Amino acid sequence: NWWMQGNMEPTASLSILALLLLGLSQAVPLMETQHVDITRNILTINNGSRELLVEGDIVLPRTRNALVCPSNNCFWKKSSNGLVLVPFTVSNDFSTSDRSVIAGAMATFHSKTCIRFVSRTFEADYLSIQSRDGCYSAVGRQGGVQVVSLSRNGCVYHGIAQHELNHALGFYHEHTRSDRDRYVRINWANISPTMQYNFNKENTNNLNTPYDYSSVMHYGKTAFSINGQDTITPIPDPSVPIGQRVDLSAIDIKRINILYNC
C-alpha cells in the first residue's frame, strides 16, 4: 500500500539547519497564473497555532537555534541506486481526495528530481503528514518522527503541500536569502515590529542559481502586513508578480537537483 496510515506524534526535537534557499545572477519572474493565494492561506491558518513558528510556517524548537548542517546529516540520504528516499506516513484523518492532492504534489518531485517519497516500513527517520492546526514543517531532516502539518482546514492544496515538503527537504523561503536586497525591497513600516524577524536575511548557500520570483517558496507582496500595504516589493520592477504558485518552479527543481546531486 503506497500510503502508510495512522496518526503519529513527533518524538524528535525539531531543529533548524542553516538556510538553503538559493540564488545569484538575474531574477526570474512568475509566468503562471496563481490560482490559490497560498501565502494568505498559510499565514491565516497558522495564526494562533500552538507551534513555535518562524516565517509563518517553519517549526522551531522551543529553544531557538539555527544549526549549520554538519556532514550533510540534515539532508535525506541517497541510496545506492541514486535516488533519495524520503519515508513518510499519512494520517488516516485525510480523505481519499486529500490523499490524491498530496500524492499529486509528490509526483512532481518524483518526475523532475531524484527525490522519492516512499511509504515508511521500519525506517527510524520519516515524515509524518498530519492534519494539525496549520500548514507547517521543520526544515531539513530532523531525525525520528518529523511532522509535516497540512490542516484539512485550508492547507490541502497542491502548492501548499509542495511548499511544506520542500521545507522538509532543506529549503527556507526565497525572501530571506542572502542576496535578496538586489531583487526585493522589504517595507519595514508595513510590518509589525514583533513580526519583523520573519524578514531577517540568512547566510545562505545560493548554489549559483537566480533569485526566483516564481518559486513556490516565495511569499506574496503583503505577507505579515499590518495595514494591507505591500511588505515585499520586487525591484527594479514592482509590478513583477511574487508569491506562491501552483507548482514547483523550474528553478525550485534545479535547486533540489543541485542540492541532492541528482
Tab-separated table of C-alpha atoms in Angstrom:
chain	number	residue	atom	x	y	z
A	1	ASN	CA	0.000	0.000	0.000
A	2	TRP	CA	1.522	3.304	-1.147
A	3	TRP	CA	0.074	5.109	1.860
A	4	MET	CA	1.047	4.177	5.384
A	5	GLN	CA	-1.808	5.274	7.600
A	6	GLY	CA	-2.015	6.237	11.225
A	7	ASN	CA	-1.628	9.300	13.381
A	8	MET	CA	1.910	9.784	14.577
A	9	GLU	CA	3.273	12.069	17.258
A	10	PRO	CA	6.745	13.627	16.907
A	11	THR	CA	9.402	12.085	19.142
A	12	ALA	CA	12.434	14.056	17.999
A	13	SER	CA	13.124	17.680	18.842
A	14	LEU	CA	12.862	19.919	15.802
A	15	SER	CA	15.935	21.984	14.999
A	16	ILE	CA	16.669	24.296	12.136
A	17	LEU	CA	19.651	23.907	9.842
A	18	ALA	CA	21.390	26.747	8.085
A	19	LEU	CA	19.280	28.165	5.322
A	20	LEU	CA	19.448	26.602	1.921
A	21	LEU	CA	17.410	28.931	-0.226
A	22	LEU	CA	19.405	29.569	-3.312
A	23	GLY	CA	20.290	32.108	-5.994
A	24	LEU	CA	22.535	34.634	-7.739
A	25	SER	CA	22.507	36.480	-11.095
A	26	GLN	CA	19.248	37.590	-12.761
A	27	ALA	CA	15.822	37.175	-11.273
A	28	VAL	CA	13.121	35.090	-12.922
A	29	PRO	CA	9.507	36.386	-12.961
A	30	LEU	CA	6.364	34.422	-12.262
A	31	MET	CA	4.975	33.040	-15.509
A	32	GLU	CA	1.903	31.129	-14.393
A	33	THR	CA	-1.402	32.410	-13.108
A	34	GLN	CA	-1.751	31.802	-9.400
A	35	HIS	CA	-4.988	30.003	-8.611
A	36	VAL	CA	-4.687	29.946	-4.830
A	37	ASP	CA	-3.228	32.677	-2.617
A	38	ILE	CA	-1.019	30.245	-0.747
A	39	THR	CA	0.720	32.916	1.313
A	40	ARG	CA	-2.599	34.195	2.653
A	41	ASN	CA	-3.821	30.655	3.296
A	42	ILE	CA	-0.725	29.651	5.244
A	43	LEU	CA	-0.498	32.786	7.384
A	44	THR	CA	-4.239	32.906	8.099
A	45	ILE	CA	-4.495	29.247	9.062
A	46	ASN	CA	-1.313	29.330	11.135
A	47	ASN	CA	-2.410	32.380	13.116
A	48	GLY	CA	-2.891	31.093	16.638
A	49	SER	CA	-1.097	27.792	16.087
A	50	ARG	CA	0.373	26.343	19.260
A	51	GLU	CA	3.612	25.558	17.449
A	52	LEU	CA	6.593	27.915	17.694
A	53	LEU	CA	6.773	29.139	14.101
A	54	VAL	CA	9.129	31.469	12.258
A	55	GLU	CA	8.467	32.979	8.822
A	56	GLY	CA	4.872	31.849	9.208
A	57	ASP	CA	5.202	28.107	8.709
A	58	ILE	CA	8.619	26.846	9.875
A	59	VAL	CA	8.699	24.837	13.084
A	60	LEU	CA	11.374	25.812	15.586
A	61	PRO	CA	12.377	24.023	18.762
A	62	ARG	CA	11.295	25.687	21.980
A	63	THR	CA	14.865	26.942	22.372
A	64	ARG	CA	15.532	28.528	19.049
A	65	ASN	CA	18.681	27.518	17.173
A	66	ALA	CA	19.823	27.869	13.579
A	67	LEU	CA	22.182	24.991	13.080
A	68	VAL	CA	24.754	24.655	10.342
A	69	CYS	CA	24.265	21.248	8.765
A	70	PRO	CA	27.169	19.030	9.908
A	71	SER	CA	28.360	16.472	7.352
A	72	ASN	CA	25.055	16.717	5.463
A	73	ASN	CA	23.279	14.923	8.330
A	74	CYS	CA	20.259	17.186	7.939
A	75	PHE	CA	19.656	16.085	4.368
A	76	TRP	CA	17.934	12.907	3.299
A	77	LYS	CA	20.316	10.174	2.207
A	78	LYS	CA	20.863	8.982	-1.332
A	79	SER	CA	20.547	5.234	-1.853
A	80	SER	CA	22.862	3.073	-3.955
A	81	ASN	CA	20.569	3.449	-6.976
A	82	GLY	CA	20.996	7.230	-6.965
A	83	LEU	CA	17.540	8.021	-5.582
A	84	VAL	CA	16.911	9.972	-2.384
A	85	LEU	CA	14.303	8.025	-0.438
A	86	VAL	CA	12.151	10.035	1.988
A	87	PRO	CA	9.926	7.691	4.023
A	88	PHE	CA	6.545	9.039	5.069
A	89	THR	CA	3.237	8.152	6.635
A	90	VAL	CA	-0.123	9.858	6.120
A	91	SER	CA	-2.683	10.262	8.879
A	92	ASN	CA	-5.987	8.459	8.404
A	93	ASP	CA	-7.652	11.826	9.104
A	94	PHE	CA	-7.180	12.643	5.417
A	95	SER	CA	-9.891	11.797	2.906
A	96	THR	CA	-9.276	9.984	-0.359
A	97	SER	CA	-9.432	13.349	-2.118
A	98	ASP	CA	-6.885	14.848	0.294
A	99	ARG	CA	-4.537	11.926	-0.308
A	100	SER	CA	-4.845	12.437	-4.038
A	101	VAL	CA	-3.747	16.069	-3.659
A	102	ILE	CA	-0.754	15.074	-1.528
A	103	ALA	CA	0.199	12.325	-3.974
A	104	GLY	CA	-0.036	14.799	-6.848
A	105	ALA	CA	2.244	17.236	-5.029
A	106	MET	CA	4.804	14.484	-4.514
A	107	ALA	CA	4.561	13.368	-8.143
A	108	THR	CA	6.355	16.475	-9.414
A	109	PHE	CA	9.318	15.742	-7.154
A	110	HIS	CA	9.316	12.172	-8.480
A	111	SER	CA	9.192	13.141	-12.151
A	112	LYS	CA	11.623	16.080	-12.049
A	113	THR	CA	14.168	15.175	-9.341
A	114	CYS	CA	15.812	12.174	-7.696
A	115	ILE	CA	13.609	12.615	-4.605
A	116	ARG	CA	11.240	9.724	-3.940
A	117	PHE	CA	8.676	9.923	-1.159
A	118	VAL	CA	8.134	6.290	-0.182
A	119	SER	CA	5.765	4.655	2.294
A	120	ARG	CA	7.514	4.026	5.571
A	121	THR	CA	8.175	0.434	6.567
A	122	PHE	CA	10.591	0.371	9.510
A	123	GLU	CA	12.728	3.497	8.975
A	124	ALA	CA	13.524	5.490	12.124
A	125	ASP	CA	13.581	8.863	10.337
A	126	TYR	CA	10.462	9.740	8.387
A	127	LEU	CA	7.851	12.381	7.638
A	128	SER	CA	4.513	12.057	9.385
A	129	ILE	CA	1.980	14.013	7.326
A	130	GLN	CA	-0.831	15.074	9.637
A	131	SER	CA	-3.783	17.440	9.772
A	132	ARG	CA	-2.826	19.581	12.755
A	133	ASP	CA	-3.549	23.244	13.487
A	134	GLY	CA	-1.891	24.761	10.429
A	135	CYS	CA	0.403	24.359	7.431
A	136	TYR	CA	3.978	23.926	8.656
A	137	SER	CA	7.159	21.883	8.626
A	138	ALA	CA	10.633	21.843	10.081
A	139	VAL	CA	13.484	22.444	7.651
A	140	GLY	CA	15.601	19.508	6.549
A	141	ARG	CA	15.898	16.044	8.010
A	142	GLN	CA	15.440	16.267	11.778
A	143	GLY	CA	15.716	12.645	12.868
A	144	GLY	CA	12.932	10.446	14.194
A	145	VAL	CA	9.285	11.247	13.537
A	146	GLN	CA	9.086	14.580	11.707
A	147	VAL	CA	5.644	16.152	11.432
A	148	VAL	CA	4.539	17.954	8.282
A	149	SER	CA	1.177	19.538	9.060
A	150	LEU	CA	-1.357	20.054	6.277
A	151	SER	CA	-4.532	21.042	8.066
A	152	ARG	CA	-7.649	19.891	6.248
A	153	ASN	CA	-8.947	23.360	7.114
A	154	GLY	CA	-7.243	25.053	4.158
A	155	CYS	CA	-3.778	23.541	3.691
A	156	VAL	CA	-4.520	20.617	1.382
A	157	TYR	CA	-3.595	22.286	-1.880
A	158	HIS	CA	-1.003	21.150	-4.405
A	159	GLY	CA	1.182	24.232	-3.955
A	160	ILE	CA	0.969	24.282	-0.154
A	161	ALA	CA	1.865	20.593	0.069
A	162	GLN	CA	4.869	21.159	-2.197
A	163	HIS	CA	5.891	24.214	-0.162
A	164	GLU	CA	5.913	22.291	3.123
A	165	LEU	CA	7.575	19.210	1.609
A	166	ASN	CA	10.291	21.444	0.171
A	167	HIS	CA	10.928	22.808	3.671
A	168	ALA	CA	11.377	19.211	4.831
A	169	LEU	CA	13.967	18.690	2.085
A	170	GLY	CA	16.033	21.615	3.396
A	171	PHE	CA	14.778	24.859	1.856
A	172	TYR	CA	13.711	28.095	3.525
A	173	HIS	CA	11.797	30.996	1.962
A	174	GLU	CA	13.098	32.891	-1.041
A	175	HIS	CA	12.637	36.330	0.502
A	176	THR	CA	15.132	35.553	3.300
A	177	ARG	CA	18.073	34.539	1.108
A	178	SER	CA	21.364	36.358	1.490
A	179	ASP	CA	21.226	38.420	-1.709
A	180	ARG	CA	17.544	39.338	-1.614
A	181	ASP	CA	18.170	43.098	-1.351
A	182	ARG	CA	19.190	43.090	-5.014
A	183	TYR	CA	15.765	41.798	-6.024
A	184	VAL	CA	13.173	42.872	-3.445
A	185	ARG	CA	12.682	45.757	-1.044
A	186	ILE	CA	11.340	44.993	2.423
A	187	ASN	CA	8.901	47.697	3.543
A	188	TRP	CA	9.557	47.637	7.268
A	189	ALA	CA	6.976	50.338	8.072
A	190	ASN	CA	4.216	47.981	6.942
A	191	ILE	CA	5.357	45.165	9.239
A	192	SER	CA	4.622	44.953	12.955
A	193	PRO	CA	7.864	45.233	14.969
A	194	THR	CA	7.016	41.893	16.571
A	195	MET	CA	6.876	40.256	13.126
A	196	GLN	CA	9.957	41.813	11.548
A	197	TYR	CA	12.158	38.839	12.448
A	198	ASN	CA	10.299	36.933	9.723
A	199	PHE	CA	12.166	39.060	7.173
A	200	ASN	CA	15.679	38.609	8.538
A	201	LYS	CA	18.188	37.679	5.871
A	202	GLU	CA	20.024	34.404	6.270
A	203	ASN	CA	23.584	33.475	5.378
A	204	THR	CA	22.533	31.203	2.552
A	205	ASN	CA	24.224	28.918	0.096
A	206	ASN	CA	22.601	30.079	-3.119
A	207	LEU	CA	24.143	27.368	-5.311
A	208	ASN	CA	24.695	29.849	-8.149
A	209	THR	CA	21.020	29.896	-9.064
A	210	PRO	CA	18.952	33.028	-9.797
A	211	TYR	CA	16.645	34.735	-7.359
A	212	ASP	CA	13.292	33.252	-8.271
A	213	TYR	CA	10.190	35.419	-8.008
A	214	SER	CA	8.193	32.392	-9.199
A	215	SER	CA	9.484	29.994	-6.551
A	216	VAL	CA	6.903	28.006	-4.635
A	217	MET	CA	8.932	29.149	-1.605
A	218	HIS	CA	8.413	32.900	-2.228
A	219	TYR	CA	5.881	34.725	-0.082
A	220	GLY	CA	3.459	37.256	-1.518
A	221	LYS	CA	3.646	41.031	-1.510
A	222	THR	CA	1.535	41.589	1.616
A	223	ALA	CA	2.900	38.810	3.850
A	224	PHE	CA	2.740	39.873	7.531
A	225	SER	CA	1.313	43.296	6.590
A	226	ILE	CA	-0.306	45.284	9.394
A	227	ASN	CA	-2.109	47.699	7.078
A	228	GLY	CA	-2.789	45.845	3.839
A	229	GLN	CA	0.127	47.559	2.118
A	230	ASP	CA	2.974	45.671	0.479
A	231	THR	CA	5.704	44.302	2.715
A	232	ILE	CA	7.764	42.866	-0.162
A	233	THR	CA	8.279	44.874	-3.357
A	234	PRO	CA	10.167	43.464	-6.357
A	235	ILE	CA	12.922	45.734	-7.688
A	236	PRO	CA	13.501	47.347	-10.050
A	237	ASP	CA	10.045	46.448	-11.422
A	238	PRO	CA	7.428	46.489	-8.642
A	239	SER	CA	4.810	45.004	-10.971
A	240	VAL	CA	6.565	41.634	-11.145
A	241	PRO	CA	4.247	39.049	-9.549
A	242	ILE	CA	5.565	37.255	-6.477
A	243	GLY	CA	4.086	34.750	-4.116
A	244	GLN	CA	3.086	31.160	-4.282
A	245	ARG	CA	2.053	29.497	-7.472
A	246	VAL	CA	0.527	26.112	-8.105
A	247	ASP	CA	3.677	24.067	-8.700
A	248	LEU	CA	7.424	23.918	-8.184
A	249	SER	CA	9.188	26.360	-10.498
A	250	ALA	CA	11.935	25.300	-12.883
A	251	ILE	CA	14.481	26.855	-10.526
A	252	ASP	CA	12.970	25.134	-7.474
A	253	ILE	CA	13.506	21.870	-9.328
A	254	LYS	CA	17.037	22.822	-10.369
A	255	ARG	CA	17.953	23.631	-6.769
A	256	ILE	CA	16.713	20.305	-5.470
A	257	ASN	CA	18.736	18.532	-8.130
A	258	ILE	CA	21.861	20.526	-7.262
A	259	LEU	CA	21.470	20.127	-3.508
A	260	TYR	CA	20.902	16.386	-3.726
A	261	ASN	CA	23.308	15.830	-6.622
A	262	CYS	CA	20.588	14.234	-8.731
